[in-house]
Amino acid sequence: MNILVKVNLANVEAVSFDAVPPGTYRVSVERCEVTQSAAGNDGIFWLYRINDVISTRGSEDGTGIIGRTLVNNTMLMESSLPFLTRTLLALGTAPEDLQDEFDVDQEWCDSHIGKECVVTTRIRPYNGEPQADIQNMRALTESEAGQLV
């Protein structure tokens, strides 16, 4: 079945967003999906929502950052598995639970929704535009985990 929707974009301006500034943020997983790249490689799409600003670099003071999102993709190729390990440890997976093989499917992805960690971002160019890039991740400290967001 083909669905046709008529759309008129004559008076609509394209929307753009400034990249989240470099900093350290408390985030939660809002979306996690199994994906496949154009080259056919399996991966995981992560969408993190910023819940708190721990620090920012430069002249940014953190205003307007809470509630914004950060995107991260993890390819499921041998060279990228250390990044998946880092992500899972930051999200609270016990190291011993990473010693055995496991299936990555949508149910597995859904089990990570709402989990929190701390990310450190930097800005890097992507298709000629500045984009926030997750440079590091870690688990919440005990005091951070005890704080209300």
mmCIF file of N, CA and C in Angstrom:
data_model
loop_
_atom_site.group_PDB
_atom_site.id
_atom_site.type_symbol
_atom_site.label_atom_id
_atom_site.label_comp_id
_atom_site.label_asym_id
_atom_site.label_seq_id
_atom_site.Cartn_x
_atom_site.Cartn_y
_atom_site.Cartn_z
ATOM 1 N N MET A 1 0.843 -1.162 0.000
ATOM 2 C CA MET A 1 0.000 0.000 0.000
ATOM 3 C C MET A 1 0.899 1.239 0.000
ATOM 4 N N ASN A 2 0.655 2.138 -0.914
ATOM 5 C CA ASN A 2 1.375 3.406 -0.963
ATOM 6 C C ASN A 2 0.566 4.467 -0.253
ATOM 7 N N ILE A 3 1.210 5.196 0.616
ATOM 8 C CA ILE A 3 0.550 6.287 1.325
ATOM 9 C C ILE A 3 1.129 7.582 0.788
ATOM 10 N N LEU A 4 0.282 8.444 0.330
ATOM 11 C CA LEU A 4 0.716 9.719 -0.196
ATOM 12 C C LEU A 4 0.163 10.825 0.678
ATOM 13 N N VAL A 5 1.034 11.662 1.149
ATOM 14 C CA VAL A 5 0.644 12.803 1.953
ATOM 15 C C VAL A 5 1.161 14.035 1.243
ATOM 16 N N LYS A 6 0.299 14.968 0.963
ATOM 17 C CA LYS A 6 0.728 16.198 0.309
ATOM 18 C C LYS A 6 1.260 17.158 1.366
ATOM 19 N N VAL A 7 2.426 17.710 1.089
ATOM 20 C CA VAL A 7 3.093 18.611 2.015
ATOM 21 C C VAL A 7 3.510 19.853 1.249
ATOM 22 N N ASN A 8 3.287 21.019 1.845
ATOM 23 C CA ASN A 8 3.695 22.274 1.244
ATOM 24 C C ASN A 8 4.737 22.923 2.160
ATOM 25 N N LEU A 9 5.956 23.008 1.689
ATOM 26 C CA LEU A 9 7.049 23.568 2.484
ATOM 27 C C LEU A 9 7.455 24.970 2.009
ATOM 28 N N ALA A 10 6.588 25.612 1.241
ATOM 29 C CA ALA A 10 6.920 26.904 0.637
ATOM 30 C C ALA A 10 7.299 27.965 1.665
ATOM 31 N N ASN A 11 6.653 28.019 2.803
ATOM 32 C CA ASN A 11 6.916 29.055 3.809
ATOM 33 C C ASN A 11 7.506 28.497 5.096
ATOM 34 N N VAL A 12 8.186 27.379 4.999
ATOM 35 C CA VAL A 12 8.752 26.727 6.170
ATOM 36 C C VAL A 12 10.271 26.839 6.107
ATOM 37 N N GLU A 13 10.860 27.325 7.204
ATOM 38 C CA GLU A 13 12.320 27.418 7.275
ATOM 39 C C GLU A 13 12.891 26.150 7.885
ATOM 40 N N ALA A 14 14.053 25.747 7.403
ATOM 41 C CA ALA A 14 14.741 24.594 7.975
ATOM 42 C C ALA A 14 15.173 24.938 9.399
ATOM 43 N N VAL A 15 15.151 23.950 10.265
ATOM 44 C CA VAL A 15 15.526 24.133 11.661
ATOM 45 C C VAL A 15 16.956 23.643 11.843
ATOM 46 N N SER A 16 17.720 24.361 12.631
ATOM 47 C CA SER A 16 19.057 23.896 12.974
ATOM 48 C C SER A 16 19.253 24.079 14.479
ATOM 49 N N PHE A 17 20.143 23.293 15.028
ATOM 50 C CA PHE A 17 20.411 23.333 16.458
ATOM 51 C C PHE A 17 21.906 23.482 16.672
ATOM 52 N N ASP A 18 22.269 24.274 17.653
ATOM 53 C CA ASP A 18 23.678 24.356 18.025
ATOM 54 C C ASP A 18 24.071 23.066 18.721
ATOM 55 N N ALA A 19 25.300 22.658 18.506
ATOM 56 C CA ALA A 19 25.802 21.458 19.182
ATOM 57 C C ALA A 19 25.844 21.694 20.684
ATOM 58 N N VAL A 20 25.591 20.645 21.448
ATOM 59 C CA VAL A 20 25.754 20.717 22.903
ATOM 60 C C VAL A 20 27.212 21.062 23.163
ATOM 61 N N PRO A 21 27.492 22.071 23.990
ATOM 62 C CA PRO A 21 28.884 22.481 24.208
ATOM 63 C C PRO A 21 29.697 21.400 24.920
ATOM 64 N N PRO A 22 31.015 21.457 24.743
ATOM 65 C CA PRO A 22 31.869 20.497 25.444
ATOM 66 C C PRO A 22 31.636 20.588 26.948
ATOM 67 N N GLY A 23 31.545 19.434 27.583
ATOM 68 C CA GLY A 23 31.318 19.426 29.019
ATOM 69 C C GLY A 23 31.118 18.026 29.545
ATOM 70 N N THR A 24 30.733 17.958 30.796
ATOM 71 C CA THR A 24 30.455 16.685 31.457
ATOM 72 C C THR A 24 29.017 16.735 31.936
ATOM 73 N N TYR A 25 28.234 15.723 31.559
ATOM 74 C CA TYR A 25 26.793 15.729 31.778
ATOM 75 C C TYR A 25 26.307 14.406 32.347
ATOM 76 N N ARG A 26 25.310 14.500 33.215
ATOM 77 C CA ARG A 26 24.596 13.312 33.687
ATOM 78 C C ARG A 26 23.485 13.076 32.675
ATOM 79 N N VAL A 27 23.434 11.866 32.123
ATOM 80 C CA VAL A 27 22.472 11.554 31.064
ATOM 81 C C VAL A 27 21.733 10.260 31.379
ATOM 82 N N SER A 28 20.596 10.071 30.707
ATOM 83 C CA SER A 28 19.890 8.793 30.778
ATOM 84 C C SER A 28 19.587 8.333 29.353
ATOM 85 N N VAL A 29 19.517 7.030 29.184
ATOM 86 C CA VAL A 29 19.208 6.460 27.874
ATOM 87 C C VAL A 29 17.724 6.699 27.603
ATOM 88 N N GLU A 30 17.443 7.447 26.556
ATOM 89 C CA GLU A 30 16.063 7.694 26.163
ATOM 90 C C GLU A 30 15.614 6.717 25.077
ATOM 91 N N ARG A 31 16.532 6.391 24.180
ATOM 92 C CA ARG A 31 16.231 5.430 23.112
ATOM 93 C C ARG A 31 17.453 4.571 22.864
ATOM 94 N N CYS A 32 17.207 3.340 22.547
ATOM 95 C CA CYS A 32 18.269 2.399 22.188
ATOM 96 C C CYS A 32 17.674 1.494 21.118
ATOM 97 N N GLU A 33 18.321 1.431 19.959
ATOM 98 C CA GLU A 33 17.778 0.639 18.859
ATOM 99 C C GLU A 33 18.883 -0.108 18.140
ATOM 100 N N VAL A 34 18.559 -1.315 17.697
ATOM 101 C CA VAL A 34 19.463 -2.069 16.843
ATOM 102 C C VAL A 34 19.380 -1.446 15.458
ATOM 103 N N THR A 35 20.537 -1.182 14.855
ATOM 104 C CA THR A 35 20.566 -0.534 13.550
ATOM 105 C C THR A 35 21.484 -1.298 12.604
ATOM 106 N N GLN A 36 21.497 -0.840 11.370
ATOM 107 C CA GLN A 36 22.425 -1.386 10.383
ATOM 108 C C GLN A 36 22.924 -0.222 9.530
ATOM 109 N N SER A 37 24.221 -0.158 9.341
ATOM 110 C CA SER A 37 24.808 0.928 8.555
ATOM 111 C C SER A 37 24.535 0.695 7.073
ATOM 112 N N ALA A 38 24.803 1.713 6.280
ATOM 113 C CA ALA A 38 24.634 1.592 4.827
ATOM 114 C C ALA A 38 25.528 0.493 4.266
ATOM 115 N N ALA A 39 26.655 0.228 4.943
ATOM 116 C CA ALA A 39 27.575 -0.826 4.516
ATOM 117 C C ALA A 39 27.130 -2.207 4.982
ATOM 118 N N GLY A 40 26.031 -2.266 5.751
ATOM 119 C CA GLY A 40 25.514 -3.547 6.210
ATOM 120 C C GLY A 40 26.035 -4.012 7.554
ATOM 121 N N ASN A 41 26.750 -3.139 8.272
ATOM 122 C CA ASN A 41 27.270 -3.511 9.588
ATOM 123 C C ASN A 41 26.219 -3.264 10.665
ATOM 124 N N ASP A 42 26.064 -4.230 11.555
ATOM 125 C CA ASP A 42 25.110 -4.092 12.649
ATOM 126 C C ASP A 42 25.655 -3.122 13.692
ATOM 127 N N GLY A 43 24.746 -2.435 14.354
ATOM 128 C CA GLY A 43 25.157 -1.483 15.370
ATOM 129 C C GLY A 43 24.028 -1.176 16.331
ATOM 130 N N ILE A 44 24.309 -0.264 17.248
ATOM 131 C CA ILE A 44 23.333 0.176 18.244
ATOM 132 C C ILE A 44 23.277 1.697 18.196
ATOM 133 N N PHE A 45 22.080 2.237 18.087
ATOM 134 C CA PHE A 45 21.844 3.675 18.151
ATOM 135 C C PHE A 45 21.433 4.006 19.573
ATOM 136 N N TRP A 46 22.142 4.940 20.204
ATOM 137 C CA TRP A 46 21.847 5.381 21.564
ATOM 138 C C TRP A 46 21.424 6.845 21.522
ATOM 139 N N LEU A 47 20.340 7.179 22.180
ATOM 140 C CA LEU A 47 19.943 8.574 22.357
ATOM 141 C C LEU A 47 19.907 8.841 23.846
ATOM 142 N N TYR A 48 20.753 9.779 24.284
ATOM 143 C CA TYR A 48 20.858 10.130 25.695
ATOM 144 C C TYR A 48 20.217 11.493 25.936
ATOM 145 N N ARG A 49 19.455 11.617 27.017
ATOM 146 C CA ARG A 49 18.873 12.900 27.419
ATOM 147 C C ARG A 49 19.707 13.456 28.557
ATOM 148 N N ILE A 50 20.072 14.727 28.466
ATOM 149 C CA ILE A 50 20.877 15.381 29.503
ATOM 150 C C ILE A 50 19.965 15.735 30.672
ATOM 151 N N ASN A 51 20.301 15.207 31.857
ATOM 152 C CA ASN A 51 19.524 15.439 33.070
ATOM 153 C C ASN A 51 20.159 16.468 33.998
ATOM 154 N N ASP A 52 21.483 16.628 33.891
ATOM 155 C CA ASP A 52 22.177 17.554 34.780
ATOM 156 C C ASP A 52 23.494 17.956 34.132
ATOM 157 N N VAL A 53 23.929 19.160 34.421
ATOM 158 C CA VAL A 53 25.208 19.666 33.935
ATOM 159 C C VAL A 53 26.202 19.581 35.084
ATOM 160 N N ILE A 54 27.228 18.770 34.917
ATOM 161 C CA ILE A 54 28.266 18.661 35.932
ATOM 162 C C ILE A 54 29.290 19.773 35.714
ATOM 163 N N SER A 55 29.703 19.971 34.481
ATOM 164 C CA SER A 55 30.605 21.076 34.159
ATOM 165 C C SER A 55 30.580 21.316 32.654
ATOM 166 N N THR A 56 30.935 22.543 32.260
ATOM 167 C CA THR A 56 31.123 22.857 30.851
ATOM 168 C C THR A 56 32.490 23.491 30.684
ATOM 169 N N ARG A 57 33.007 23.447 29.465
ATOM 170 C CA ARG A 57 34.304 24.042 29.171
ATOM 171 C C ARG A 57 34.102 25.319 28.371
ATOM 172 N N GLY A 58 35.012 26.246 28.527
ATOM 173 C CA GLY A 58 34.929 27.491 27.779
ATOM 174 C C GLY A 58 33.982 28.470 28.445
ATOM 175 N N SER A 59 33.309 29.272 27.633
ATOM 176 C CA SER A 59 32.459 30.337 28.168
ATOM 177 C C SER A 59 31.040 29.866 28.475
ATOM 178 N N GLU A 60 30.717 28.618 28.155
ATOM 179 C CA GLU A 60 29.363 28.108 28.384
ATOM 180 C C GLU A 60 29.087 27.967 29.875
ATOM 181 N N ASP A 61 27.881 28.337 30.296
ATOM 182 C CA ASP A 61 27.528 28.206 31.714
ATOM 183 C C ASP A 61 26.509 27.096 31.959
ATOM 184 N N GLY A 62 26.119 26.379 30.921
ATOM 185 C CA GLY A 62 25.184 25.270 31.081
ATOM 186 C C GLY A 62 23.733 25.649 30.916
ATOM 187 N N THR A 63 23.443 26.923 30.705
ATOM 188 C CA THR A 63 22.060 27.369 30.549
ATOM 189 C C THR A 63 21.438 26.742 29.300
ATOM 190 N N GLY A 64 20.250 26.190 29.460
ATOM 191 C CA GLY A 64 19.518 25.634 28.325
ATOM 192 C C GLY A 64 19.960 24.265 27.861
ATOM 193 N N ILE A 65 20.830 23.609 28.606
ATOM 194 C CA ILE A 65 21.348 22.310 28.167
ATOM 195 C C ILE A 65 20.513 21.150 28.696
ATOM 196 N N ILE A 66 19.960 21.283 29.902
ATOM 197 C CA ILE A 66 19.165 20.190 30.467
ATOM 198 C C ILE A 66 17.971 19.922 29.555
ATOM 199 N N GLY A 67 17.771 18.651 29.253
ATOM 200 C CA GLY A 67 16.694 18.243 28.362
ATOM 201 C C GLY A 67 17.136 18.041 26.926
ATOM 202 N N ARG A 68 18.302 18.562 26.567
ATOM 203 C CA ARG A 68 18.816 18.340 25.211
ATOM 204 C C ARG A 68 19.287 16.900 25.092
ATOM 205 N N THR A 69 19.542 16.470 23.873
ATOM 206 C CA THR A 69 19.922 15.078 23.652
ATOM 207 C C THR A 69 21.279 14.958 22.976
ATOM 208 N N LEU A 70 21.898 13.821 23.199
ATOM 209 C CA LEU A 70 23.159 13.445 22.568
ATOM 210 C C LEU A 70 22.961 12.104 21.876
ATOM 211 N N VAL A 71 23.492 11.985 20.683
ATOM 212 C CA VAL A 71 23.395 10.753 19.903
ATOM 213 C C VAL A 71 24.740 10.051 19.918
ATOM 214 N N ASN A 72 24.703 8.734 20.005
ATOM 215 C CA ASN A 72 25.913 7.937 19.924
ATOM 216 C C ASN A 72 25.583 6.648 19.201
ATOM 217 N N ASN A 73 26.462 6.214 18.323
ATOM 218 C CA ASN A 73 26.294 4.951 17.615
ATOM 219 C C ASN A 73 27.443 4.028 17.970
ATOM 220 N N THR A 74 27.137 2.782 18.248
ATOM 221 C CA THR A 74 28.145 1.772 18.531
ATOM 222 C C THR A 74 28.017 0.688 17.479
ATOM 223 N N MET A 75 29.040 0.533 16.681
ATOM 224 C CA MET A 75 29.012 -0.525 15.671
ATOM 225 C C MET A 75 29.414 -1.848 16.337
ATOM 226 N N LEU A 76 28.794 -2.921 15.908
ATOM 227 C CA LEU A 76 29.068 -4.232 16.513
ATOM 228 C C LEU A 76 30.108 -4.986 15.676
ATOM 229 N N MET A 77 31.265 -4.339 15.555
ATOM 230 C CA MET A 77 32.401 -4.932 14.861
ATOM 231 C C MET A 77 33.499 -5.115 15.903
ATOM 232 N N GLU A 78 34.387 -6.046 15.672
ATOM 233 C CA GLU A 78 35.411 -6.349 16.673
ATOM 234 C C GLU A 78 36.173 -5.103 17.123
ATOM 235 N N SER A 79 36.499 -4.213 16.191
ATOM 236 C CA SER A 79 37.280 -3.023 16.548
ATOM 237 C C SER A 79 36.492 -2.039 17.416
ATOM 238 N N SER A 80 35.163 -2.147 17.425
ATOM 239 C CA SER A 80 34.321 -1.229 18.200
ATOM 240 C C SER A 80 33.838 -1.803 19.520
ATOM 241 N N LEU A 81 34.091 -3.071 19.774
ATOM 242 C CA LEU A 81 33.584 -3.698 20.994
ATOM 243 C C LEU A 81 34.112 -3.070 22.284
ATOM 244 N N PRO A 82 35.343 -2.509 22.313
ATOM 245 C CA PRO A 82 35.756 -1.807 23.534
ATOM 246 C C PRO A 82 34.832 -0.624 23.866
ATOM 247 N N PHE A 83 34.259 0.025 22.853
ATOM 248 C CA PHE A 83 33.332 1.133 23.097
ATOM 249 C C PHE A 83 32.013 0.622 23.667
ATOM 250 N N LEU A 84 31.566 -0.556 23.210
ATOM 251 C CA LEU A 84 30.358 -1.152 23.779
ATOM 252 C C LEU A 84 30.615 -1.542 25.233
ATOM 253 N N THR A 85 31.786 -2.098 25.512
ATOM 254 C CA THR A 85 32.140 -2.453 26.893
ATOM 255 C C THR A 85 32.112 -1.218 27.777
ATOM 256 N N ARG A 86 32.734 -0.135 27.312
ATOM 257 C CA ARG A 86 32.750 1.128 28.072
ATOM 258 C C ARG A 86 31.326 1.605 28.349
ATOM 259 N N THR A 87 30.472 1.556 27.344
ATOM 260 C CA THR A 87 29.085 2.012 27.498
ATOM 261 C C THR A 87 28.347 1.170 28.526
ATOM 262 N N LEU A 88 28.449 -0.142 28.413
ATOM 263 C CA LEU A 88 27.713 -1.024 29.324
ATOM 264 C C LEU A 88 28.204 -0.900 30.758
ATOM 265 N N LEU A 89 29.510 -0.764 30.950
ATOM 266 C CA LEU A 89 30.030 -0.567 32.302
ATOM 267 C C LEU A 89 29.539 0.765 32.868
ATOM 268 N N ALA A 90 29.529 1.811 32.048
ATOM 269 C CA ALA A 90 29.047 3.117 32.505
ATOM 270 C C ALA A 90 27.571 3.063 32.877
ATOM 271 N N LEU A 91 26.815 2.222 32.182
ATOM 272 C CA LEU A 91 25.381 2.111 32.459
ATOM 273 C C LEU A 91 25.073 1.131 33.590
ATOM 274 N N GLY A 92 26.113 0.618 34.235
ATOM 275 C CA GLY A 92 25.904 -0.189 35.433
ATOM 276 C C GLY A 92 25.960 -1.686 35.259
ATOM 277 N N THR A 93 26.339 -2.177 34.085
ATOM 278 C CA THR A 93 26.474 -3.617 33.898
ATOM 279 C C THR A 93 27.689 -4.095 34.689
ATOM 280 N N ALA A 94 27.528 -5.175 35.422
ATOM 281 C CA ALA A 94 28.634 -5.740 36.201
ATOM 282 C C ALA A 94 29.666 -6.343 35.245
ATOM 283 N N PRO A 95 30.950 -6.132 35.503
ATOM 284 C CA PRO A 95 31.987 -6.674 34.615
ATOM 285 C C PRO A 95 31.849 -8.174 34.362
ATOM 286 N N GLU A 96 31.452 -8.921 35.386
ATOM 287 C CA GLU A 96 31.313 -10.377 35.203
ATOM 288 C C GLU A 96 30.184 -10.731 34.236
ATOM 289 N N ASP A 97 29.220 -9.839 34.066
ATOM 290 C CA ASP A 97 28.136 -10.098 33.120
ATOM 291 C C ASP A 97 28.560 -9.891 31.675
ATOM 292 N N LEU A 98 29.755 -9.367 31.478
ATOM 293 C CA LEU A 98 30.262 -9.138 30.123
ATOM 294 C C LEU A 98 31.224 -10.239 29.675
ATOM 295 N N GLN A 99 31.352 -11.287 30.478
ATOM 296 C CA GLN A 99 32.302 -12.353 30.165
ATOM 297 C C GLN A 99 31.738 -13.404 29.221
ATOM 298 N N ASP A 100 30.427 -13.451 29.078
ATOM 299 C CA ASP A 100 29.805 -14.450 28.217
ATOM 300 C C ASP A 100 29.143 -13.774 27.023
ATOM 301 N N GLU A 101 28.924 -14.555 25.994
ATOM 302 C CA GLU A 101 28.243 -14.072 24.796
ATOM 303 C C GLU A 101 26.792 -13.732 25.130
ATOM 304 N N PHE A 102 26.245 -12.701 24.495
ATOM 305 C CA PHE A 102 24.840 -12.338 24.697
ATOM 306 C C PHE A 102 24.271 -11.814 23.385
ATOM 307 N N ASP A 103 22.961 -11.897 23.274
ATOM 308 C CA ASP A 103 22.266 -11.427 22.076
ATOM 309 C C ASP A 103 21.955 -9.944 22.210
ATOM 310 N N VAL A 104 22.203 -9.209 21.147
ATOM 311 C CA VAL A 104 21.814 -7.807 21.081
ATOM 312 C C VAL A 104 20.620 -7.736 20.139
ATOM 313 N N ASP A 105 19.451 -7.542 20.733
ATOM 314 C CA ASP A 105 18.219 -7.399 19.958
ATOM 315 C C ASP A 105 17.425 -6.245 20.564
ATOM 316 N N GLN A 106 16.240 -5.986 20.051
ATOM 317 C CA GLN A 106 15.487 -4.838 20.546
ATOM 318 C C GLN A 106 15.097 -5.001 22.012
ATOM 319 N N GLU A 107 14.812 -6.217 22.444
ATOM 320 C CA GLU A 107 14.499 -6.443 23.858
ATOM 321 C C GLU A 107 15.696 -6.079 24.736
ATOM 322 N N TRP A 108 16.898 -6.464 24.289
ATOM 323 C CA TRP A 108 18.120 -6.113 25.009
ATOM 324 C C TRP A 108 18.261 -4.591 25.061
ATOM 325 N N CYS A 109 18.052 -3.931 23.921
ATOM 326 C CA CYS A 109 18.136 -2.465 23.876
ATOM 327 C C CYS A 109 17.136 -1.839 24.834
ATOM 328 N N ASP A 110 15.900 -2.320 24.805
ATOM 329 C CA ASP A 110 14.855 -1.755 25.657
ATOM 330 C C ASP A 110 15.208 -1.867 27.144
ATOM 331 N N SER A 111 15.986 -2.885 27.507
ATOM 332 C CA SER A 111 16.343 -3.073 28.917
ATOM 333 C C SER A 111 17.287 -1.968 29.415
ATOM 334 N N HIS A 112 17.829 -1.164 28.521
ATOM 335 C CA HIS A 112 18.748 -0.089 28.907
ATOM 336 C C HIS A 112 18.069 1.280 28.999
ATOM 337 N N ILE A 113 16.816 1.356 28.561
ATOM 338 C CA ILE A 113 16.095 2.634 28.617
ATOM 339 C C ILE A 113 15.996 3.085 30.078
ATOM 340 N N GLY A 114 16.324 4.351 30.315
ATOM 341 C CA GLY A 114 16.246 4.918 31.660
ATOM 342 C C GLY A 114 17.521 4.793 32.472
ATOM 343 N N LYS A 115 18.458 3.960 32.051
ATOM 344 C CA LYS A 115 19.712 3.832 32.795
ATOM 345 C C LYS A 115 20.517 5.111 32.647
ATOM 346 N N GLU A 116 21.262 5.453 33.707
ATOM 347 C CA GLU A 116 22.008 6.705 33.731
ATOM 348 C C GLU A 116 23.515 6.482 33.770
ATOM 349 N N CYS A 117 24.235 7.485 33.287
ATOM 350 C CA CYS A 117 25.694 7.513 33.390
ATOM 351 C C CYS A 117 26.148 8.959 33.239
ATOM 352 N N VAL A 118 27.443 9.168 33.268
ATOM 353 C CA VAL A 118 28.028 10.488 33.071
ATOM 354 C C VAL A 118 28.853 10.434 31.793
ATOM 355 N N VAL A 119 28.646 11.421 30.915
ATOM 356 C CA VAL A 119 29.401 11.489 29.668
ATOM 357 C C VAL A 119 30.192 12.796 29.613
ATOM 358 N N THR A 120 31.327 12.741 28.957
ATOM 359 C CA THR A 120 32.123 13.925 28.665
ATOM 360 C C THR A 120 32.128 14.099 27.157
ATOM 361 N N THR A 121 31.789 15.306 26.707
ATOM 362 C CA THR A 121 31.681 15.554 25.275
ATOM 363 C C THR A 121 32.747 16.522 24.785
ATOM 364 N N ARG A 122 32.972 16.472 23.511
ATOM 365 C CA ARG A 122 33.817 17.426 22.801
ATOM 366 C C ARG A 122 33.065 17.794 21.521
ATOM 367 N N ILE A 123 33.548 18.769 20.806
ATOM 368 C CA ILE A 123 32.959 19.145 19.524
ATOM 369 C C ILE A 123 33.881 18.644 18.420
ATOM 370 N N ARG A 124 33.289 18.030 17.421
ATOM 371 C CA ARG A 124 34.059 17.611 16.251
ATOM 372 C C ARG A 124 33.232 17.916 15.012
ATOM 373 N N PRO A 125 33.877 18.132 13.877
ATOM 374 C CA PRO A 125 33.110 18.397 12.651
ATOM 375 C C PRO A 125 32.494 17.114 12.098
ATOM 376 N N TYR A 126 31.281 17.213 11.608
ATOM 377 C CA TYR A 126 30.600 16.099 10.952
ATOM 378 C C TYR A 126 29.842 16.692 9.773
ATOM 379 N N ASN A 127 30.203 16.285 8.575
ATOM 380 C CA ASN A 127 29.624 16.845 7.349
ATOM 381 C C ASN A 127 29.718 18.367 7.341
ATOM 382 N N GLY A 128 30.843 18.886 7.826
ATOM 383 C CA GLY A 128 31.078 20.320 7.809
ATOM 384 C C GLY A 128 30.411 21.117 8.912
ATOM 385 N N GLU A 129 29.699 20.461 9.806
ATOM 386 C CA GLU A 129 28.998 21.140 10.899
ATOM 387 C C GLU A 129 29.545 20.653 12.241
ATOM 388 N N PRO A 130 29.590 21.547 13.241
ATOM 389 C CA PRO A 130 30.031 21.092 14.569
ATOM 390 C C PRO A 130 29.004 20.156 15.198
ATOM 391 N N GLN A 131 29.500 19.105 15.797
ATOM 392 C CA GLN A 131 28.623 18.120 16.441
ATOM 393 C C GLN A 131 29.222 17.699 17.768
ATOM 394 N N ALA A 132 28.365 17.523 18.773
ATOM 395 C CA ALA A 132 28.822 17.010 20.061
ATOM 396 C C ALA A 132 29.167 15.534 19.899
ATOM 397 N N ASP A 133 30.300 15.154 20.425
ATOM 398 C CA ASP A 133 30.788 13.789 20.321
ATOM 399 C C ASP A 133 31.107 13.297 21.726
ATOM 400 N N ILE A 134 30.599 12.126 22.088
ATOM 401 C CA ILE A 134 30.886 11.570 23.410
ATOM 402 C C ILE A 134 32.312 11.045 23.405
ATOM 403 N N GLN A 135 33.133 11.655 24.249
ATOM 404 C CA GLN A 135 34.549 11.325 24.320
ATOM 405 C C GLN A 135 34.826 10.283 25.401
ATOM 406 N N ASN A 136 34.045 10.340 26.486
ATOM 407 C CA ASN A 136 34.253 9.406 27.584
ATOM 408 C C ASN A 136 32.935 9.178 28.303
ATOM 409 N N MET A 137 32.835 8.063 28.995
ATOM 410 C CA MET A 137 31.642 7.709 29.767
ATOM 411 C C MET A 137 32.105 7.057 31.061
ATOM 412 N N ARG A 138 31.294 7.238 32.105
ATOM 413 C CA ARG A 138 31.574 6.550 33.364
ATOM 414 C C ARG A 138 30.267 6.346 34.111
ATOM 415 N N ALA A 139 30.313 5.441 35.066
ATOM 416 C CA ALA A 139 29.148 5.203 35.925
ATOM 417 C C ALA A 139 28.992 6.382 36.880
ATOM 418 N N LEU A 140 27.795 6.563 37.392
ATOM 419 C CA LEU A 140 27.552 7.578 38.413
ATOM 420 C C LEU A 140 28.302 7.192 39.684
ATOM 421 N N THR A 141 28.818 8.178 40.401
ATOM 422 C CA THR A 141 29.386 7.908 41.712
ATOM 423 C C THR A 141 28.226 7.667 42.679
ATOM 424 N N GLU A 142 28.520 7.167 43.868
ATOM 425 C CA GLU A 142 27.461 6.942 44.859
ATOM 426 C C GLU A 142 26.727 8.225 45.189
ATOM 427 N N SER A 143 27.463 9.322 45.348
ATOM 428 C CA SER A 143 26.789 10.580 45.690
ATOM 429 C C SER A 143 25.957 11.094 44.526
ATOM 430 N N GLU A 144 26.428 10.931 43.289
ATOM 431 C CA GLU A 144 25.629 11.342 42.135
ATOM 432 C C GLU A 144 24.373 10.492 42.013
ATOM 433 N N ALA A 145 24.506 9.193 42.255
ATOM 434 C CA ALA A 145 23.349 8.305 42.149
ATOM 435 C C ALA A 145 22.293 8.635 43.194
ATOM 436 N N GLY A 146 22.732 9.166 44.327
ATOM 437 C CA GLY A 146 21.807 9.499 45.399
ATOM 438 C C GLY A 146 21.112 10.844 45.229
ATOM 439 N N GLN A 147 21.629 11.656 44.318
ATOM 440 C CA GLN A 147 21.042 12.977 44.100
ATOM 441 C C GLN A 147 19.797 12.881 43.230
ATOM 442 N N LEU A 148 18.816 13.686 43.542
ATOM 443 C CA LEU A 148 17.636 13.762 42.692
ATOM 444 C C LEU A 148 17.954 14.662 41.512
ATOM 445 N N VAL A 149 17.468 14.275 40.367
ATOM 446 C CA VAL A 149 17.676 15.084 39.173
ATOM 447 C C VAL A 149 16.549 16.051 39.006
#
